Coordinates of C-alpha atoms (C1' of nucleotides) and ligand atoms in Angstrom, one line a residue:
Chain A
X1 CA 9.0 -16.2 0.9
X2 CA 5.5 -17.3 1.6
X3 CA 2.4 -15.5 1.8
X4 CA 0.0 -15.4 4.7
X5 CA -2.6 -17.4 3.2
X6 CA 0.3 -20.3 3.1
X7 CA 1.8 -19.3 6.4
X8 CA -1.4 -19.5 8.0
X9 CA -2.5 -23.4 6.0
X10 CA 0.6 -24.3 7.7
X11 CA 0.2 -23.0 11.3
X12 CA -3.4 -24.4 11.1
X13 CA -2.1 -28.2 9.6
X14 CA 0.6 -28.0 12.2
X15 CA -2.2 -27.2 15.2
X16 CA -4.7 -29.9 13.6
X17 CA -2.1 -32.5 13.6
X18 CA -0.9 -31.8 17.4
X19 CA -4.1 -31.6 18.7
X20 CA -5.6 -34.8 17.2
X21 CA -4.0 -37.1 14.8
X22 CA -0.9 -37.6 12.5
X23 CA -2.9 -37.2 9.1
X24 CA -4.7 -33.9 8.4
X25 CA -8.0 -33.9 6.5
X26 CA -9.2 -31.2 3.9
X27 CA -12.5 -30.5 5.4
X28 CA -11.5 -29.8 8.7
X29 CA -8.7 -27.9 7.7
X30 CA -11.4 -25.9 5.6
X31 CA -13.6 -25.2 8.5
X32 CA -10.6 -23.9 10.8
X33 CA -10.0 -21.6 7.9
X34 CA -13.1 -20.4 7.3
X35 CA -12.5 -21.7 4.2
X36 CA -13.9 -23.8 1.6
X37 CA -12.7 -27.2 0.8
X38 CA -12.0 -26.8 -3.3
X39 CA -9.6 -24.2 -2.1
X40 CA -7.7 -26.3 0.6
X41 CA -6.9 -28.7 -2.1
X42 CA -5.8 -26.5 -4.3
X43 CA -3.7 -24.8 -1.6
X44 CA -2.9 -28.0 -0.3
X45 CA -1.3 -29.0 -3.6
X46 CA 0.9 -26.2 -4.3
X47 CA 2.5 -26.1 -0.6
X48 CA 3.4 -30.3 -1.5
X49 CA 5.3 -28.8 -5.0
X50 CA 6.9 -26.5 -2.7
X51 CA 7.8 -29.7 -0.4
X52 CA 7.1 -28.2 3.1
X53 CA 4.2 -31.3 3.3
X54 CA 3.1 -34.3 1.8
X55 CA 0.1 -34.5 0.0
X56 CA -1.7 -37.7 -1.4
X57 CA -5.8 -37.1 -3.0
X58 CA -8.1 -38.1 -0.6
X59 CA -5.6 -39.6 2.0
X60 CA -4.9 -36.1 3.9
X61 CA -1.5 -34.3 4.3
X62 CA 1.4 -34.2 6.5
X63 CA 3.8 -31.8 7.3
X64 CA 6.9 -32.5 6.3
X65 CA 10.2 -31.1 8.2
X66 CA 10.9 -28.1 6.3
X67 CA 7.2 -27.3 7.0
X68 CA 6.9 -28.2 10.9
X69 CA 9.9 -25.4 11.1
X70 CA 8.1 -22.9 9.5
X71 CA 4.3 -23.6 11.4
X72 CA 6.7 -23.3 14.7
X73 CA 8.3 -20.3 13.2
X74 CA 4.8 -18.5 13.0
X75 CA 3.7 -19.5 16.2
X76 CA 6.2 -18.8 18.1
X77 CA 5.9 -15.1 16.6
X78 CA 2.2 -15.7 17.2
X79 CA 3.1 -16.0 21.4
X80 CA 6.0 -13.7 21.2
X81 CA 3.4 -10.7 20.9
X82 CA 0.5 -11.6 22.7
X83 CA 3.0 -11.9 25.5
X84 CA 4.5 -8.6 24.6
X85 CA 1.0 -7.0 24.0
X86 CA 0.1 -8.7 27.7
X87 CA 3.0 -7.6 29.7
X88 CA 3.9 -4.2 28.5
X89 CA 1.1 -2.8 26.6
X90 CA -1.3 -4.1 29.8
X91 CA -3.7 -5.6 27.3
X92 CA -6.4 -8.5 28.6
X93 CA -5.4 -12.1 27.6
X94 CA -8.9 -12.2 25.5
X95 CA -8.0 -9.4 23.7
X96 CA -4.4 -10.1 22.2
X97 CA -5.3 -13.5 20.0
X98 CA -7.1 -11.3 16.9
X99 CA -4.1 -9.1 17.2
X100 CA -1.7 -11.7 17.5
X101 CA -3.1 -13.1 13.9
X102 CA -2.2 -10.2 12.0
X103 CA 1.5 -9.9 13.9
X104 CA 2.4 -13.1 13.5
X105 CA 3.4 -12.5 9.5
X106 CA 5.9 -10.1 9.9
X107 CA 8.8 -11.0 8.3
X108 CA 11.9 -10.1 10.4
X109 CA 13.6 -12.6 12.2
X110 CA 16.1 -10.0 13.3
X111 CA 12.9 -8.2 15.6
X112 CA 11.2 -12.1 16.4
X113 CA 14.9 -12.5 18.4
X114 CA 14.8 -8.9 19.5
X115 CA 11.2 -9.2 20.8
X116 CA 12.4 -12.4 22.7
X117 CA 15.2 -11.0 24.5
X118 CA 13.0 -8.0 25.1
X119 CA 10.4 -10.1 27.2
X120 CA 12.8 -11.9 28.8
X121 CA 13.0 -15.2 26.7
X122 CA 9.6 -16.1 27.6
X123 CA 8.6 -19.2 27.8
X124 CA 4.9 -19.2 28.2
X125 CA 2.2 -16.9 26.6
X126 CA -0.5 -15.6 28.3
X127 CA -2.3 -18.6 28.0
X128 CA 0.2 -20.8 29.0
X129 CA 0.6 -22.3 25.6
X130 CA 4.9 -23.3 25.3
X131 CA 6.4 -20.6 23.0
X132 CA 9.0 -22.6 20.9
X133 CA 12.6 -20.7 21.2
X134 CA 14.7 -19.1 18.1
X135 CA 15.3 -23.4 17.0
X136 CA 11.9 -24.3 16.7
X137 CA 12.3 -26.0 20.2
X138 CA 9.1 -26.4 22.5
X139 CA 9.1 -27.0 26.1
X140 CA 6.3 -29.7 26.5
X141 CA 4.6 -29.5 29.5
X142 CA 2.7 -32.3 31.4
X143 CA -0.6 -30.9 32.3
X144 CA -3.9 -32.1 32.9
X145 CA -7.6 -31.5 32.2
X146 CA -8.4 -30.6 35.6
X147 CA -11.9 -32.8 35.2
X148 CA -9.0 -35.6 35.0
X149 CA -8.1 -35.0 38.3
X150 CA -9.7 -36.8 41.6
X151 CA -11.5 -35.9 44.7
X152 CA -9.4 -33.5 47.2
X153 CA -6.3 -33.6 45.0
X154 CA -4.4 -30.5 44.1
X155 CA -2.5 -28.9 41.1
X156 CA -1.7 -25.5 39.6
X157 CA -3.7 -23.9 37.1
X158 CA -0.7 -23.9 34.0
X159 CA -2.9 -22.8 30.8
X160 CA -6.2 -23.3 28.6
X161 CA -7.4 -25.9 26.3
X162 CA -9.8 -23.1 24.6
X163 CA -8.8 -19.5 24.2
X164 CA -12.1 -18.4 23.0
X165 CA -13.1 -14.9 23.6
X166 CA -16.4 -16.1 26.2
X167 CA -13.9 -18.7 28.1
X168 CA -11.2 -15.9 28.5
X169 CA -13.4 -13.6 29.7
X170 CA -15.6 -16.1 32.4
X171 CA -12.1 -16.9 33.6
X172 CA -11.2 -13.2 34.6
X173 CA -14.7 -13.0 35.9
X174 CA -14.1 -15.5 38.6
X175 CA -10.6 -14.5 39.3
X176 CA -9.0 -17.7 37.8
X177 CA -5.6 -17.0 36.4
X178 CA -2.7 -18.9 35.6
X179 CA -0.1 -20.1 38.0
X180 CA -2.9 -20.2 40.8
X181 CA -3.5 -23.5 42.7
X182 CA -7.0 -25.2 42.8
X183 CA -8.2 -27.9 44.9
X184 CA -11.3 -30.6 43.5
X185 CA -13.4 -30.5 46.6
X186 CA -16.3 -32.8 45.1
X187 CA -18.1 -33.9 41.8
X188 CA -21.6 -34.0 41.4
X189 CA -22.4 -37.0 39.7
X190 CA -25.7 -35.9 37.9
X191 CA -24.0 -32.9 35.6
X192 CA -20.3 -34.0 36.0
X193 CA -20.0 -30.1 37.5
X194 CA -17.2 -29.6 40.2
X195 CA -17.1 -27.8 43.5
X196 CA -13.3 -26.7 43.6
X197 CA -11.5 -24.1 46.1
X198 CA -9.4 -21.3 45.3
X199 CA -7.7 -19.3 47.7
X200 CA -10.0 -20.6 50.6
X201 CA -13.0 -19.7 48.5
X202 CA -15.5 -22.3 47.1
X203 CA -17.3 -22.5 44.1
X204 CA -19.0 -24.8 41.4
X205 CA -17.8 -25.2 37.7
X206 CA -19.2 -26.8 34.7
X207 CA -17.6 -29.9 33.3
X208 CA -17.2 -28.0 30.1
X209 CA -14.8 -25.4 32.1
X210 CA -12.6 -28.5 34.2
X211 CA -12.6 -29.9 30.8
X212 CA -10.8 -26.9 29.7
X213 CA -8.3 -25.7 32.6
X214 CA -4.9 -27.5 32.1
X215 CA -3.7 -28.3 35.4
X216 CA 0.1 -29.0 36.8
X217 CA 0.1 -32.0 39.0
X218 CA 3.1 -33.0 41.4
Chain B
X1 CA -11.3 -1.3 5.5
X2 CA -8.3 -1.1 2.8
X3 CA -6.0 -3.5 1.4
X4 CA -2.1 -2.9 1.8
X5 CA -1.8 -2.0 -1.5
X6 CA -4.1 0.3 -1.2
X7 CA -2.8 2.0 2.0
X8 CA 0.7 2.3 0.4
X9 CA -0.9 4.3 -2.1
X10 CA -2.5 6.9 -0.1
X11 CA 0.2 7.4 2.2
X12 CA 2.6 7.9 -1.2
X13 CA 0.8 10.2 -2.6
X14 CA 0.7 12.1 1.2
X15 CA 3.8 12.4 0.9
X16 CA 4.9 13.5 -2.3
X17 CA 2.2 16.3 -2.5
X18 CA 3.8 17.4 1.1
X19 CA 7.0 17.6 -0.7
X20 CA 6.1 18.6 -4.3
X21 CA 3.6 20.3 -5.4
X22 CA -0.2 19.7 -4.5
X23 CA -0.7 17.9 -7.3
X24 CA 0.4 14.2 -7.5
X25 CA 1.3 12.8 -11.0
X26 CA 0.9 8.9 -12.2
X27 CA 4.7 8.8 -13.5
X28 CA 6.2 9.6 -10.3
X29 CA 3.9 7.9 -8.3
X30 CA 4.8 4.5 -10.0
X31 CA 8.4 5.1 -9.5
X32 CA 8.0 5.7 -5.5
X33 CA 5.9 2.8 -5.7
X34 CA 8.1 0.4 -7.5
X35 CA 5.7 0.0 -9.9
X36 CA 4.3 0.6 -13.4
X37 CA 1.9 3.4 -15.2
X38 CA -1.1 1.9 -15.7
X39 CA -1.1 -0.4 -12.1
X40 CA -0.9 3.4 -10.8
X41 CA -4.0 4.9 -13.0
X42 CA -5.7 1.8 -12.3
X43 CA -5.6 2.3 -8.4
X44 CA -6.6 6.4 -8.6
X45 CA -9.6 5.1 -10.1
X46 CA -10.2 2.9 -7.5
X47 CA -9.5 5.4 -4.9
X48 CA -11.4 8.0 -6.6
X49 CA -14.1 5.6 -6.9
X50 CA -14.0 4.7 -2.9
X51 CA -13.8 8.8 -2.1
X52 CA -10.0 9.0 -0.7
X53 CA -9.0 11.3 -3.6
X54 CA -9.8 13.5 -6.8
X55 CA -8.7 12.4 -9.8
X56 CA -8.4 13.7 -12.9
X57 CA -7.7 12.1 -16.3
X58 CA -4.0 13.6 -17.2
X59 CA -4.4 16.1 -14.5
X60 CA -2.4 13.9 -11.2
X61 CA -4.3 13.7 -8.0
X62 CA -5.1 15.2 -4.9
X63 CA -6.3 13.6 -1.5
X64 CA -9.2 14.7 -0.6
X65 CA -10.1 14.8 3.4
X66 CA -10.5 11.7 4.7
X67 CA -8.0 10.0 2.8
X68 CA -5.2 12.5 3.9
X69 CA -6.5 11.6 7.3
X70 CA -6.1 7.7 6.2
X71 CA -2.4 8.2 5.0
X72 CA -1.6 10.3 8.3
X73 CA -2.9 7.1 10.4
X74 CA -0.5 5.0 8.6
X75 CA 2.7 7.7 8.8
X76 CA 1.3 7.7 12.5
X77 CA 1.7 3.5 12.5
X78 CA 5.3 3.5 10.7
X79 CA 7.1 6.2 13.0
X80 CA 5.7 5.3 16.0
X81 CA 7.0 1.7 15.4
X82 CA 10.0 3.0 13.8
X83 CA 10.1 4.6 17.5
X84 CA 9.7 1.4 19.6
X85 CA 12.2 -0.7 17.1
X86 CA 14.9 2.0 18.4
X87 CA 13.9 2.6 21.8
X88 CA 12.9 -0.3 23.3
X89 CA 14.6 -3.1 21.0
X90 CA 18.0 -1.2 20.5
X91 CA 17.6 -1.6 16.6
X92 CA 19.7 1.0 14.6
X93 CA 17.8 4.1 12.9
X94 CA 19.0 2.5 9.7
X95 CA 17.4 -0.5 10.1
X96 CA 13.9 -0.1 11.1
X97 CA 12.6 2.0 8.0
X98 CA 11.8 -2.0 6.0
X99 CA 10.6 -3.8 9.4
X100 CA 8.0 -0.7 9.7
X101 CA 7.1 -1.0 6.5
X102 CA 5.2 -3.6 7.6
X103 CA 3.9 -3.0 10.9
X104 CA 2.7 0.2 9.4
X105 CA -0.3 -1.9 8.3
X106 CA -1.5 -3.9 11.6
X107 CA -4.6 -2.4 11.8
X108 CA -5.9 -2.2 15.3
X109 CA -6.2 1.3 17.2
X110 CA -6.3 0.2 20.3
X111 CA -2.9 -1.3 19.6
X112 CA -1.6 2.0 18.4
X113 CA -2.9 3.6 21.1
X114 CA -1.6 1.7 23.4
X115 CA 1.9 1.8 21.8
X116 CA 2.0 5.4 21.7
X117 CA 1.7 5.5 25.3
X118 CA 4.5 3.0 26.1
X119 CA 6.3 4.6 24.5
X120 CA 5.8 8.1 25.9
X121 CA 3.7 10.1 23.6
X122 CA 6.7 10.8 21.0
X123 CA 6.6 13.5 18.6
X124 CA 9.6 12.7 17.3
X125 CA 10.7 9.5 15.3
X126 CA 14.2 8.5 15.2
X127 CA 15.0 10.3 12.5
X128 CA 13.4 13.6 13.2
X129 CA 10.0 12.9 11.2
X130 CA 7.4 14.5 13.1
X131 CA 4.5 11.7 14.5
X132 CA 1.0 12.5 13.7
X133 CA -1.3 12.5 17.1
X134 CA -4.1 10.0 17.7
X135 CA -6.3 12.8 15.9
X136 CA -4.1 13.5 13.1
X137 CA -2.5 16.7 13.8
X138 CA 1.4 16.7 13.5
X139 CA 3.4 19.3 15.1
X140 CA 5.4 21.3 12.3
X141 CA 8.6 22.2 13.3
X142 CA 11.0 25.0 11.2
X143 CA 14.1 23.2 10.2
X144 CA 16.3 24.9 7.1
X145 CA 18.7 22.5 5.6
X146 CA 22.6 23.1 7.4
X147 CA 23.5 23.7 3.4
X148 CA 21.1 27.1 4.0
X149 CA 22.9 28.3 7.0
X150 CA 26.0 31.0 6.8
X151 CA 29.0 30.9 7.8
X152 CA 29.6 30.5 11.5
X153 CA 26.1 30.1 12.0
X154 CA 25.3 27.1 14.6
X155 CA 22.1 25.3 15.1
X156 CA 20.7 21.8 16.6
X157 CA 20.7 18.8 14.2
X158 CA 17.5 17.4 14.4
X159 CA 16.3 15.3 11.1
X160 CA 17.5 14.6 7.9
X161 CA 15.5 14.7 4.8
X162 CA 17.2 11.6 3.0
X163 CA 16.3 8.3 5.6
X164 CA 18.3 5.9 2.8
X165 CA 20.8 3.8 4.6
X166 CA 23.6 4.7 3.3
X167 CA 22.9 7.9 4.4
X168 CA 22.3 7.0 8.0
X169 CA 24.9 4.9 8.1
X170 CA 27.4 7.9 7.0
X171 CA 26.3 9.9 10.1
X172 CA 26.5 7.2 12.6
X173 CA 30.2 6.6 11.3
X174 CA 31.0 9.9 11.9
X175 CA 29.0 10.2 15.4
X176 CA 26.2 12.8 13.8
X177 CA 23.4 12.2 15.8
X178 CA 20.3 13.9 16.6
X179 CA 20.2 16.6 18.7
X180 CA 23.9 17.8 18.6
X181 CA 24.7 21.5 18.2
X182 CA 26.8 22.0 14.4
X183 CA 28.7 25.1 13.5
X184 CA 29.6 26.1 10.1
X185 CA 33.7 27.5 9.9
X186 CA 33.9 27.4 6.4
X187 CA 32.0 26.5 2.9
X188 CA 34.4 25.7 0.2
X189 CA 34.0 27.9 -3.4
X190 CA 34.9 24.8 -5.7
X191 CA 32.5 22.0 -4.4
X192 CA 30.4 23.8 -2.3
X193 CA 31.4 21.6 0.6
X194 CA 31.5 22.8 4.3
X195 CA 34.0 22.5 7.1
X196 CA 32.0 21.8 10.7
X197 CA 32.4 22.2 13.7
X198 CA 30.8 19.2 16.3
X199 CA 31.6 19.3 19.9
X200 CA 35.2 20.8 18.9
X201 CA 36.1 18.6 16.3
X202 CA 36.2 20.1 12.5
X203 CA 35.8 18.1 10.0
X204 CA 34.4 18.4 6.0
X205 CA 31.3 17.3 4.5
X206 CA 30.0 17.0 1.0
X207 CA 27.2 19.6 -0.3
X208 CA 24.9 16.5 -0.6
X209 CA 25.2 16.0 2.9
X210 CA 24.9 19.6 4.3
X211 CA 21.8 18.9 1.7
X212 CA 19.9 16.2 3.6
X213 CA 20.5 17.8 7.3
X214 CA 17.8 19.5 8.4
X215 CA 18.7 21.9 11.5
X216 CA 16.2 23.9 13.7
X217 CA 18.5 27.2 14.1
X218 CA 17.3 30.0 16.8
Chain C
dT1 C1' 1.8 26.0 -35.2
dA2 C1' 2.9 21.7 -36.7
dT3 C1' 5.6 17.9 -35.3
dA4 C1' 8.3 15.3 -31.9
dA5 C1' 8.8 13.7 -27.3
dA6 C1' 6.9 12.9 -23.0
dT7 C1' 3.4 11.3 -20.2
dA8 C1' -0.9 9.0 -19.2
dT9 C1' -4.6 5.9 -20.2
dT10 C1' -6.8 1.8 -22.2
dA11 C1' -6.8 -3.1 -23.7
dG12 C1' -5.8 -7.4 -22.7
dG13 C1' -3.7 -10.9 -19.9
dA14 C1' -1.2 -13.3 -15.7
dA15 C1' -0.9 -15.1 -10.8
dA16 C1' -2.9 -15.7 -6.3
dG17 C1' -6.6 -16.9 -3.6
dC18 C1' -11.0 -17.4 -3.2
dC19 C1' -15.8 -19.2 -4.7
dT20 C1' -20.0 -22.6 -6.6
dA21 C1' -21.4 -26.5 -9.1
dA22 C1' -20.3 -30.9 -11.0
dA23 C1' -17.8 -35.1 -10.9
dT24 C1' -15.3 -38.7 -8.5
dA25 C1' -13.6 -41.4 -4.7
dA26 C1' -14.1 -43.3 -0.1
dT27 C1' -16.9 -44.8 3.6
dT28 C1' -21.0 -46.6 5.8
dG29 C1' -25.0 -49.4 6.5
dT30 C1' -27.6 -53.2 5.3
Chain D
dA1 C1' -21.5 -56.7 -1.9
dC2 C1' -23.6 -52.8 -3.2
dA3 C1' -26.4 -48.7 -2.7
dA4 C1' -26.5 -44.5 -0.2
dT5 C1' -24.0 -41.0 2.0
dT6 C1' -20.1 -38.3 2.8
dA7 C1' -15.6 -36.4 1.6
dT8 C1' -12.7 -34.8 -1.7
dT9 C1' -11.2 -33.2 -6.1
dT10 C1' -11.9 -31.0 -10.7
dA11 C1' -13.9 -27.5 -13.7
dG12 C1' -14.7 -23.1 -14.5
dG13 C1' -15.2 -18.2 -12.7
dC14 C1' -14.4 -14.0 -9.9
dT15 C1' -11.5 -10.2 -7.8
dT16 C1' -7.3 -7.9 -6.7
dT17 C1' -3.0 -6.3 -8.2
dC18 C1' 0.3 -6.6 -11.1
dC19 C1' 2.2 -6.6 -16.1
dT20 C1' 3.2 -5.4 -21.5
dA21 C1' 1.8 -3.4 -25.7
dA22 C1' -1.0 -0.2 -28.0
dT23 C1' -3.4 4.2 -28.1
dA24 C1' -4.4 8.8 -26.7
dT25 C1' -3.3 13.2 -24.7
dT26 C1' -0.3 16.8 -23.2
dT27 C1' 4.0 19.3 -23.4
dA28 C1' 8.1 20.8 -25.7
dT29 C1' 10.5 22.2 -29.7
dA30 C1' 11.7 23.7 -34.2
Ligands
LIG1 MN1 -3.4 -16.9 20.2
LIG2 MN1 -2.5 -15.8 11.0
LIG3 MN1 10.6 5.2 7.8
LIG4 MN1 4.0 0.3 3.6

DNA sequence: TATAAATATTAGGAAAGCCTAAATAATTGT
DNA sequence: ACAATTATTTAGGCTTTCCTAATATTTATA
């Protein structure tokens, strides 16, 4: 059985390597961990003699099967409660991710399945990240940065790139939520912001926000 | 804010100076706690040290205030999850005791708060332990063992003292469940055991058992 | 009440997970 | 190609929570 501090190296590593490339490297790992490097090494080296990644000095890791099965394990408990704490305990999507962190460790796979069927077999969280099912299977899901998106062309807002706190909460503000369909009406060419319509109402966003809407397009 | 370790602890020693005596000694402590002497003396300091408790060299322990009111937050945490496991996921009473073990220690009110709502306000946990309030009261209710109770006496079944499995388990097998109405026949000279009476059906039980159900009679 | 038995504490050490400072390897710029 | 910069690892230490063995205190018993 592993302990948090390993579960979490491993959720992390898996997230790094998703998000940008194969290879993993200890300093970034270390920042996302609020952690320092010596002790990503050392960490690093004892989840390789435990074979759930492979680890070569100063070449980055890799997780290795056994270890991808276990980071989807923890995330998909990770989603499994923010989407319980969402739909029946009625909190706010920026509220459930701090919560989430400390669920996500509990060691029953008996209440993860339980929790599944309880909700419904989601398979979306509140932040329309995939929520991989009791295999370790994710549903992946083309979507878009809506700042990819052209001039008068339509999609359906389908999740966030961020889930910070701030962006959580400026998207509530303004009445954006997910499954609701938005339309590019222009782009202003000296700040890259957007003029986009929602519901027949107009408004401007940042580039920093289109960068950050994921966006279903047909 | 305290450690796990640390937590277990307190609520320990809550409950075996509810049960005991006032005073908690190291000896027994380390055996609740699956642990040894001096790992127990060591932590009393510690929680002497931080306020939670008095302690006294050879003399055993007492909480003091605020730690009684720590431990009762966590016995609030454990049955009220204890609670949801049963009610809303359909787990068995004998098999949430371990999973809130854990969920005991999620520390966030608002989750608590929130839970305790969903799931009604309960004052009752699934196996008849009483559930602290959000302010720490608990509601104490007169139950007398059914091994105190004469003959042809009846009352309302409605905790047990022992929550070990095999315990449980028994009384599911033979469809004892809380809140049904048990009347003594007979009690047997030789072994102390005691012929019952549940919606018409008689049947025996050991002295042990009669020993570990509490009843509320009027 | 002296001695034996029990209970409890102290001493010293291990493992896990973190840290800073120092050393080493890899990368970059000229 | 090589010096400077950056990234990574190693060395050595700290804290928490355990442990065993040794010592001290309390309680029980003769
Ligand atoms: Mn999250
Ligand atoms: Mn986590
Ligand atoms: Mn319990
Ligand atoms: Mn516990």
């Amino acid at each position: 059985m592993l302990s948090k501090s390993e579960e979490n190296y491993l959720k992390e590593i898996y997230a790094l390597s998703e998000s940008s490339k194969e290879v993993v490297n200890t300093s970034l790992l270390a920042n996302k961990l609020a952690t320092k490097s010596p002790s990503v090494t050392e960490m690093l080296k004892k989840l390789a003699k435990k074979n759930l990644l492979k680890y070569e000095k100063y070449k980055g890791v890799k997780l290795n099967t056994q270890g991808k099965s276990i980071a989807l394990g923890i995330i998909r408990k990770h989603r499994l409660w923010e989407t319980f704490l969402v739909d029946k305990l009625n909190f706010n999507w920026d509220e459930v991710h701090v919560i989430a962190e400390q669920l996500e460790h509990i060691q029953s796979d008996q209440l993860t399945d339980r929790l599944d069927e309880f909700l419904g077999f989601p398979t979306m969280d509140p932040h329309g990240d995939p929520i991989p099912n009791k295999k370790g299977q994710v549903i992946k899901i083309n979507k878009t940065p809506l700042f990819n998106m052209g001039i008068s062309e339509e999609g359906v807002f389908i999740g966030v790139k961020s889930s910070s706190d701030s962006f959580l909460k400026y998207l509530s503000k303004n009445n954006i939520s997910i499954g609701c369909k938005i339309k590019i009406i222009s782009i202003e060419d000296f700040d890259n912001s957007l003029k986009i319509e929602i519901n027949n109402l107009r408004f401007n966003i940042s580039k920093d926000v289109a960068q950050n809407l994921y966006m279903e397009v047909k």
